PDB file of C-alpha atoms in Angstrom:
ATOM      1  CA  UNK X 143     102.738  77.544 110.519  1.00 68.00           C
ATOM      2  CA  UNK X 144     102.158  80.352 108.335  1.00 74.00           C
ATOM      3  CA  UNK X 145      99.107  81.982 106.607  1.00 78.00           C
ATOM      4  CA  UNK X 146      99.249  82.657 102.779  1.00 78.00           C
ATOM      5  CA  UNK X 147      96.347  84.217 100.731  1.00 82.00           C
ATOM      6  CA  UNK X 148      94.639  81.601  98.281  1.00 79.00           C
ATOM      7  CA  UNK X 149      96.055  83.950  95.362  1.00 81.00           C
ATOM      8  CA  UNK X 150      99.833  83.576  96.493  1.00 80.00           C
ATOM      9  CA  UNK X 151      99.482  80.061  97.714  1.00 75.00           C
ATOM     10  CA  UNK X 152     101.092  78.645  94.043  1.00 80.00           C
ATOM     11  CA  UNK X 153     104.511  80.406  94.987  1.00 81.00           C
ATOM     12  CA  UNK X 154     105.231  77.930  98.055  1.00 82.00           C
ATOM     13  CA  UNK X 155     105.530  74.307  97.041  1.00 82.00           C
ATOM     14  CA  UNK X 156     107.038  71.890  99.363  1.00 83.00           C
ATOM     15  CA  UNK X 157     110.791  71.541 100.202  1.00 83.00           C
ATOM     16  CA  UNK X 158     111.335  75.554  98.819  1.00 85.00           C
ATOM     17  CA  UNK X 159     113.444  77.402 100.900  1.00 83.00           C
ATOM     18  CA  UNK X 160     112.431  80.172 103.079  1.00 81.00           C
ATOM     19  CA  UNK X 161     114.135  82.676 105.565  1.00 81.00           C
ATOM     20  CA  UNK X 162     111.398  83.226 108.380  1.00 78.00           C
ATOM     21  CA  UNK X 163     111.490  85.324 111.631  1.00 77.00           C
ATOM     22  CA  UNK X 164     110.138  84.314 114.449  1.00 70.00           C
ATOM     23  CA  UNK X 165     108.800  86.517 117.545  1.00 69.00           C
ATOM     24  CA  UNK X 166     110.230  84.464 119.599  1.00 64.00           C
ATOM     25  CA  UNK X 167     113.701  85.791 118.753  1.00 68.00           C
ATOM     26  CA  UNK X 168     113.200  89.107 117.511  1.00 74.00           C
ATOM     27  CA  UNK X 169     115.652  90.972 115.030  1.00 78.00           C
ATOM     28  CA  UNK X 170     117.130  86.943 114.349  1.00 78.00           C
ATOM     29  CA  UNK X 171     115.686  85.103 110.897  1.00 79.00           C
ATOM     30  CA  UNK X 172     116.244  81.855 110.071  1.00 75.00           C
ATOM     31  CA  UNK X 173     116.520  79.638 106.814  1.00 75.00           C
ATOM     32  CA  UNK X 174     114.165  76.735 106.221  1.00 76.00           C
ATOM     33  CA  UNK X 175     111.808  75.011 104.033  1.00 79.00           C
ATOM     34  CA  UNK X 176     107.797  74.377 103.360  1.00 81.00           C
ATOM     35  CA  UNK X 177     107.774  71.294 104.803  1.00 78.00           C
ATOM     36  CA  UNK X 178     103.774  71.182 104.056  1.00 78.00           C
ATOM     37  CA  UNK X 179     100.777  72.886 102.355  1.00 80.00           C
ATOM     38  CA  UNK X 180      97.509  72.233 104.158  1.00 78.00           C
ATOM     39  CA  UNK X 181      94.900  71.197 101.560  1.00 74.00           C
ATOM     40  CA  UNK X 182      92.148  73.144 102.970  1.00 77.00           C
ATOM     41  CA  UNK X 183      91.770  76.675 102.600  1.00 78.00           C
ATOM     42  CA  UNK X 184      90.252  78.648 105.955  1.00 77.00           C
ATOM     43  CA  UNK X 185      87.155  80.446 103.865  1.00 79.00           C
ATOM     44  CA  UNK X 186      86.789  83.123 106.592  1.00 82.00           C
ATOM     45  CA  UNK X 187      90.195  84.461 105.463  1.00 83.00           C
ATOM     46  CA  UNK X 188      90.901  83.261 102.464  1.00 81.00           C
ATOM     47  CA  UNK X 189      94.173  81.817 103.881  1.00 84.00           C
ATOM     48  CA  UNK X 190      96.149  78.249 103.307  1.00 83.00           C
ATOM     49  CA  UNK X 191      98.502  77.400 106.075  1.00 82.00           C
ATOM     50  CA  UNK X 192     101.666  76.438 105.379  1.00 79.00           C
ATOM     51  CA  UNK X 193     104.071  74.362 107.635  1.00 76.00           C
ATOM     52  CA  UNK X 194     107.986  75.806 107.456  1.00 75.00           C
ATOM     53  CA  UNK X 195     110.317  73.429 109.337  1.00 72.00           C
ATOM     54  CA  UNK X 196     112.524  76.058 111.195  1.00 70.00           C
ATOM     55  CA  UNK X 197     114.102  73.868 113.762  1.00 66.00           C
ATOM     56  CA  UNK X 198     117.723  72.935 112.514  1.00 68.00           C
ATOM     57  CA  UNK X 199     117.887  76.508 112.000  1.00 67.00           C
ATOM     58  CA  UNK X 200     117.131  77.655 115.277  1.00 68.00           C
ATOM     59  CA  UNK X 201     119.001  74.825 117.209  1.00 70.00           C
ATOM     60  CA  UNK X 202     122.289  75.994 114.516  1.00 70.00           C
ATOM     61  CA  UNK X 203     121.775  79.472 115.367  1.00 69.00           C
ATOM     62  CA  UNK X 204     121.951  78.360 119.295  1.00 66.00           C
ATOM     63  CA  UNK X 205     124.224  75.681 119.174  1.00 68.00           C
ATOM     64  CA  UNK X 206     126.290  76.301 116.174  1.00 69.00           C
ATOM     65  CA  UNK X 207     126.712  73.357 113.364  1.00 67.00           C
ATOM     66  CA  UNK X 208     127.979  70.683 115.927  1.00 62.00           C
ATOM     67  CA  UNK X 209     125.486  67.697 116.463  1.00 54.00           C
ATOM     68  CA  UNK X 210     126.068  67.828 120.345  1.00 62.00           C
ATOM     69  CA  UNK X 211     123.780  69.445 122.455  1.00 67.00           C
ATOM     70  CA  UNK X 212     123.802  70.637 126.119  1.00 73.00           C
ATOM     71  CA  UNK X 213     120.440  71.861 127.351  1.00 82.00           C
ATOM     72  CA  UNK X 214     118.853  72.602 130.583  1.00 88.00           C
ATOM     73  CA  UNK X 215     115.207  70.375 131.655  1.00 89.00           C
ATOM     74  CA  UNK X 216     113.134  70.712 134.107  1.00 90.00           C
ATOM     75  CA  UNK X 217     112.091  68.016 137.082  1.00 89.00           C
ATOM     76  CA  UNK X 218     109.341  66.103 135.578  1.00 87.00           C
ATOM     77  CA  UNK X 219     106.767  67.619 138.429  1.00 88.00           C
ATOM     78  CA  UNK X 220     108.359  70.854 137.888  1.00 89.00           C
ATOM     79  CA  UNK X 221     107.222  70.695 134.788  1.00 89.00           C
ATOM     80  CA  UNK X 222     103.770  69.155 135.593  1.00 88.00           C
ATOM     81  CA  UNK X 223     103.381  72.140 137.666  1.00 89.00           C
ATOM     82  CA  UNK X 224     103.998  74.625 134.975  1.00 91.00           C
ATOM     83  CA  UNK X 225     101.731  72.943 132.742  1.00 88.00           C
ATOM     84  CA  UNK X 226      99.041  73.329 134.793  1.00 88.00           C
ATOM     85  CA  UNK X 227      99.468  76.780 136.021  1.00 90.00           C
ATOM     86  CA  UNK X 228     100.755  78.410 132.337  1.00 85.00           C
ATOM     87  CA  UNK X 229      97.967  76.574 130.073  1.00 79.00           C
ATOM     88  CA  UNK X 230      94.742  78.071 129.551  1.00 78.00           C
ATOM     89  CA  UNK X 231      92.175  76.091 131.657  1.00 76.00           C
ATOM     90  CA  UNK X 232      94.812  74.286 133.373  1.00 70.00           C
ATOM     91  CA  UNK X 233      93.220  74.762 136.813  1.00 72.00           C
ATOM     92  CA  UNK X 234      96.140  75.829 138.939  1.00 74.00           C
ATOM     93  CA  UNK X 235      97.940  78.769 140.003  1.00 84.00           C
ATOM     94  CA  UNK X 236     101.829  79.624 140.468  1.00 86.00           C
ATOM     95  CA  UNK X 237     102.265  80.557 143.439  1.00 89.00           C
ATOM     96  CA  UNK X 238     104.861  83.686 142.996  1.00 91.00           C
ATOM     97  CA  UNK X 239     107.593  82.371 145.605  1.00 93.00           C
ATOM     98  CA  UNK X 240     107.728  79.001 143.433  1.00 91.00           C
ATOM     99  CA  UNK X 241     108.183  81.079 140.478  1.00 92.00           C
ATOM    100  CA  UNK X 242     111.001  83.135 141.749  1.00 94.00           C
ATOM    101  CA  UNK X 243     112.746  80.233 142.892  1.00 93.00           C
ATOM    102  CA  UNK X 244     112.319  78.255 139.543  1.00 93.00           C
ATOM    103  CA  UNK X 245     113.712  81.559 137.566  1.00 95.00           C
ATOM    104  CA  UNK X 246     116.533  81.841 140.431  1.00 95.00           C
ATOM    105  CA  UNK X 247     117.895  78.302 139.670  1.00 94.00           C
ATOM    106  CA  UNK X 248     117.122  78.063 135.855  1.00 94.00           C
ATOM    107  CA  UNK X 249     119.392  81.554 135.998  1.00 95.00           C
ATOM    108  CA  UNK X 250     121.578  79.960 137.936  1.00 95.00           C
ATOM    109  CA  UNK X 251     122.049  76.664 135.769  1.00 93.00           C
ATOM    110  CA  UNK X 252     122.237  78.517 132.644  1.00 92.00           C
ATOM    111  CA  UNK X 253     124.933  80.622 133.919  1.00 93.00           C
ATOM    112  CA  UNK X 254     127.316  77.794 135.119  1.00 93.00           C
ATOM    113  CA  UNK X 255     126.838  76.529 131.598  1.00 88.00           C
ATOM    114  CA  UNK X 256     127.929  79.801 130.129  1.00 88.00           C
ATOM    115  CA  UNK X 257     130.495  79.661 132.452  1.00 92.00           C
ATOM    116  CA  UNK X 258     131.674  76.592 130.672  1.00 88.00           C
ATOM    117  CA  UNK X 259     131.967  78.061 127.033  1.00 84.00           C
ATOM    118  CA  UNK X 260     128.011  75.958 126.466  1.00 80.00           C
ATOM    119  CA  UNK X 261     125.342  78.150 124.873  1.00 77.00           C
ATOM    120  CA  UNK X 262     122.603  77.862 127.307  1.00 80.00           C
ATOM    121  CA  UNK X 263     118.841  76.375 126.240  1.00 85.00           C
ATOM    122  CA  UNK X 264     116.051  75.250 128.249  1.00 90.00           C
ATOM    123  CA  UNK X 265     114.283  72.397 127.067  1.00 88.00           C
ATOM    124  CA  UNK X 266     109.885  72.707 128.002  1.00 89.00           C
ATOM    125  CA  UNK X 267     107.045  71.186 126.374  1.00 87.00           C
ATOM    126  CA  UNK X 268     105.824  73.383 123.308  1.00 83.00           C
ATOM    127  CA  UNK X 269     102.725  74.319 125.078  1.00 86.00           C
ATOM    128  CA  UNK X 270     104.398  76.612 127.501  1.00 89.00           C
ATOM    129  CA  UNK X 271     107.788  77.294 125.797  1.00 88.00           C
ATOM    130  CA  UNK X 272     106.647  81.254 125.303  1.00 86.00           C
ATOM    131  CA  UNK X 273     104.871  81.615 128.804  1.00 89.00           C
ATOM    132  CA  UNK X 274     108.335  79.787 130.276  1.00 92.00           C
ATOM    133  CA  UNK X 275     110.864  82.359 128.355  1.00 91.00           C
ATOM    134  CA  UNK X 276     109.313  85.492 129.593  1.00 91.00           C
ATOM    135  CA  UNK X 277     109.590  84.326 132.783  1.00 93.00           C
ATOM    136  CA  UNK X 278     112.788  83.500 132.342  1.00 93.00           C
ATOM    137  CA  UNK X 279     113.940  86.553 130.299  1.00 92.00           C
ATOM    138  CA  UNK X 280     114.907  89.013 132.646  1.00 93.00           C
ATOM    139  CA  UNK X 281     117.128  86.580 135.145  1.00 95.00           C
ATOM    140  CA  UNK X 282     118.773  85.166 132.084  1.00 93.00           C
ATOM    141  CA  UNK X 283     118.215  86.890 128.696  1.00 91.00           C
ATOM    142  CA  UNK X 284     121.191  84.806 126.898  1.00 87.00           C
ATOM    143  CA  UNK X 285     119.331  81.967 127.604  1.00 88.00           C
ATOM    144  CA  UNK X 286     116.799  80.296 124.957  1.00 85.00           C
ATOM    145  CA  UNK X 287     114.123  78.618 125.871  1.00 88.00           C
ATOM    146  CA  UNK X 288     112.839  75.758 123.514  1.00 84.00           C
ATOM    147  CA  UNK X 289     110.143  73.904 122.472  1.00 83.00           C
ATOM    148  CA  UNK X 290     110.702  69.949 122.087  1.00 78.00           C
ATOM    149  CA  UNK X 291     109.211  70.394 118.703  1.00 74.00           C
ATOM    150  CA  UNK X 292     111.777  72.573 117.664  1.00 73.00           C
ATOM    151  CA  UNK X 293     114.760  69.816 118.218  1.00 72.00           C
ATOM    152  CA  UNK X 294     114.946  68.747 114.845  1.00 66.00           C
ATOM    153  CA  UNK X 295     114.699  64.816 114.420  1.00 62.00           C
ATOM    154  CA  UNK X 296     118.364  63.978 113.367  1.00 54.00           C
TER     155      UNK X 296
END
């Protein structure tokens, strides 16, 4: 989602291309398109959002134009775990030895599939996906860390 003021929201109508960067991955942009204008305006800012679809983009940046992908999940109470302890008012902790051993062997599969000519990704749930890549970044910073929203439909 983006913010546009109320006197620039005419210029985005869906399906009009875009080229967005994303924070996520910086010094990278990406082509898309307004997928959807929110009717209502926010009146505190005088802002409409707007909804760019970005994800064939950033899964043909990472994967390249093939429809085959290879990416790295977590064990289902793995990733119960890191829900809890990454989202706000989750109620747990992560205990630091649990983290270094989940960066440890998500370094450690992401390099045997580098080691295999495969662009590594790690597949979370979008709620964590940013809180999950730093973590990750410094044991593996070729690997990208996405969001299941971001796995485009087709």
């Amino acid at each position: 989602m983006v913010s546009l003021s109320q006197a620039d929201a005419g210029l985005a109508q869906p399906g009009d291309r875009v080229v967005a960067s994303v924070p996520a991955y910086p010094g990278d942009t990406f082509s898309g398109r307004v997928e959807t204008i929110l009717p209502a305006a926010n009146a505190a800012t005088r802002t409409i959002e707007v909804r760019i679809a970005l994800a064939p983009a950033l899964v043909q940046q990472i994967f390249g134009p093939g429809t085959d992908m290879s990416v790295l999940a977590l064990d289902p109470s793995l990733e119960g775990l890191l829900l809890q302890s990454l989202t706000p008012g989750g109620g747990a902790t992560l205990d630091p030895a649990m983290a270094d051993m989940i960066v440890g062997e998500v370094a450690s599969a992401a390099q045997r599939q580098e080691d295999h000519g495969l662009a590594s990704a790690l597949l979370v749930p979008d709620r964590i996906r940013a809180q999950v890549a730093t973590m990750i970044r410094k044991a593996a910073p070729r690997l990208r860390v996405l969001a299941h929203a971001e796995i485009p439909e087709t």
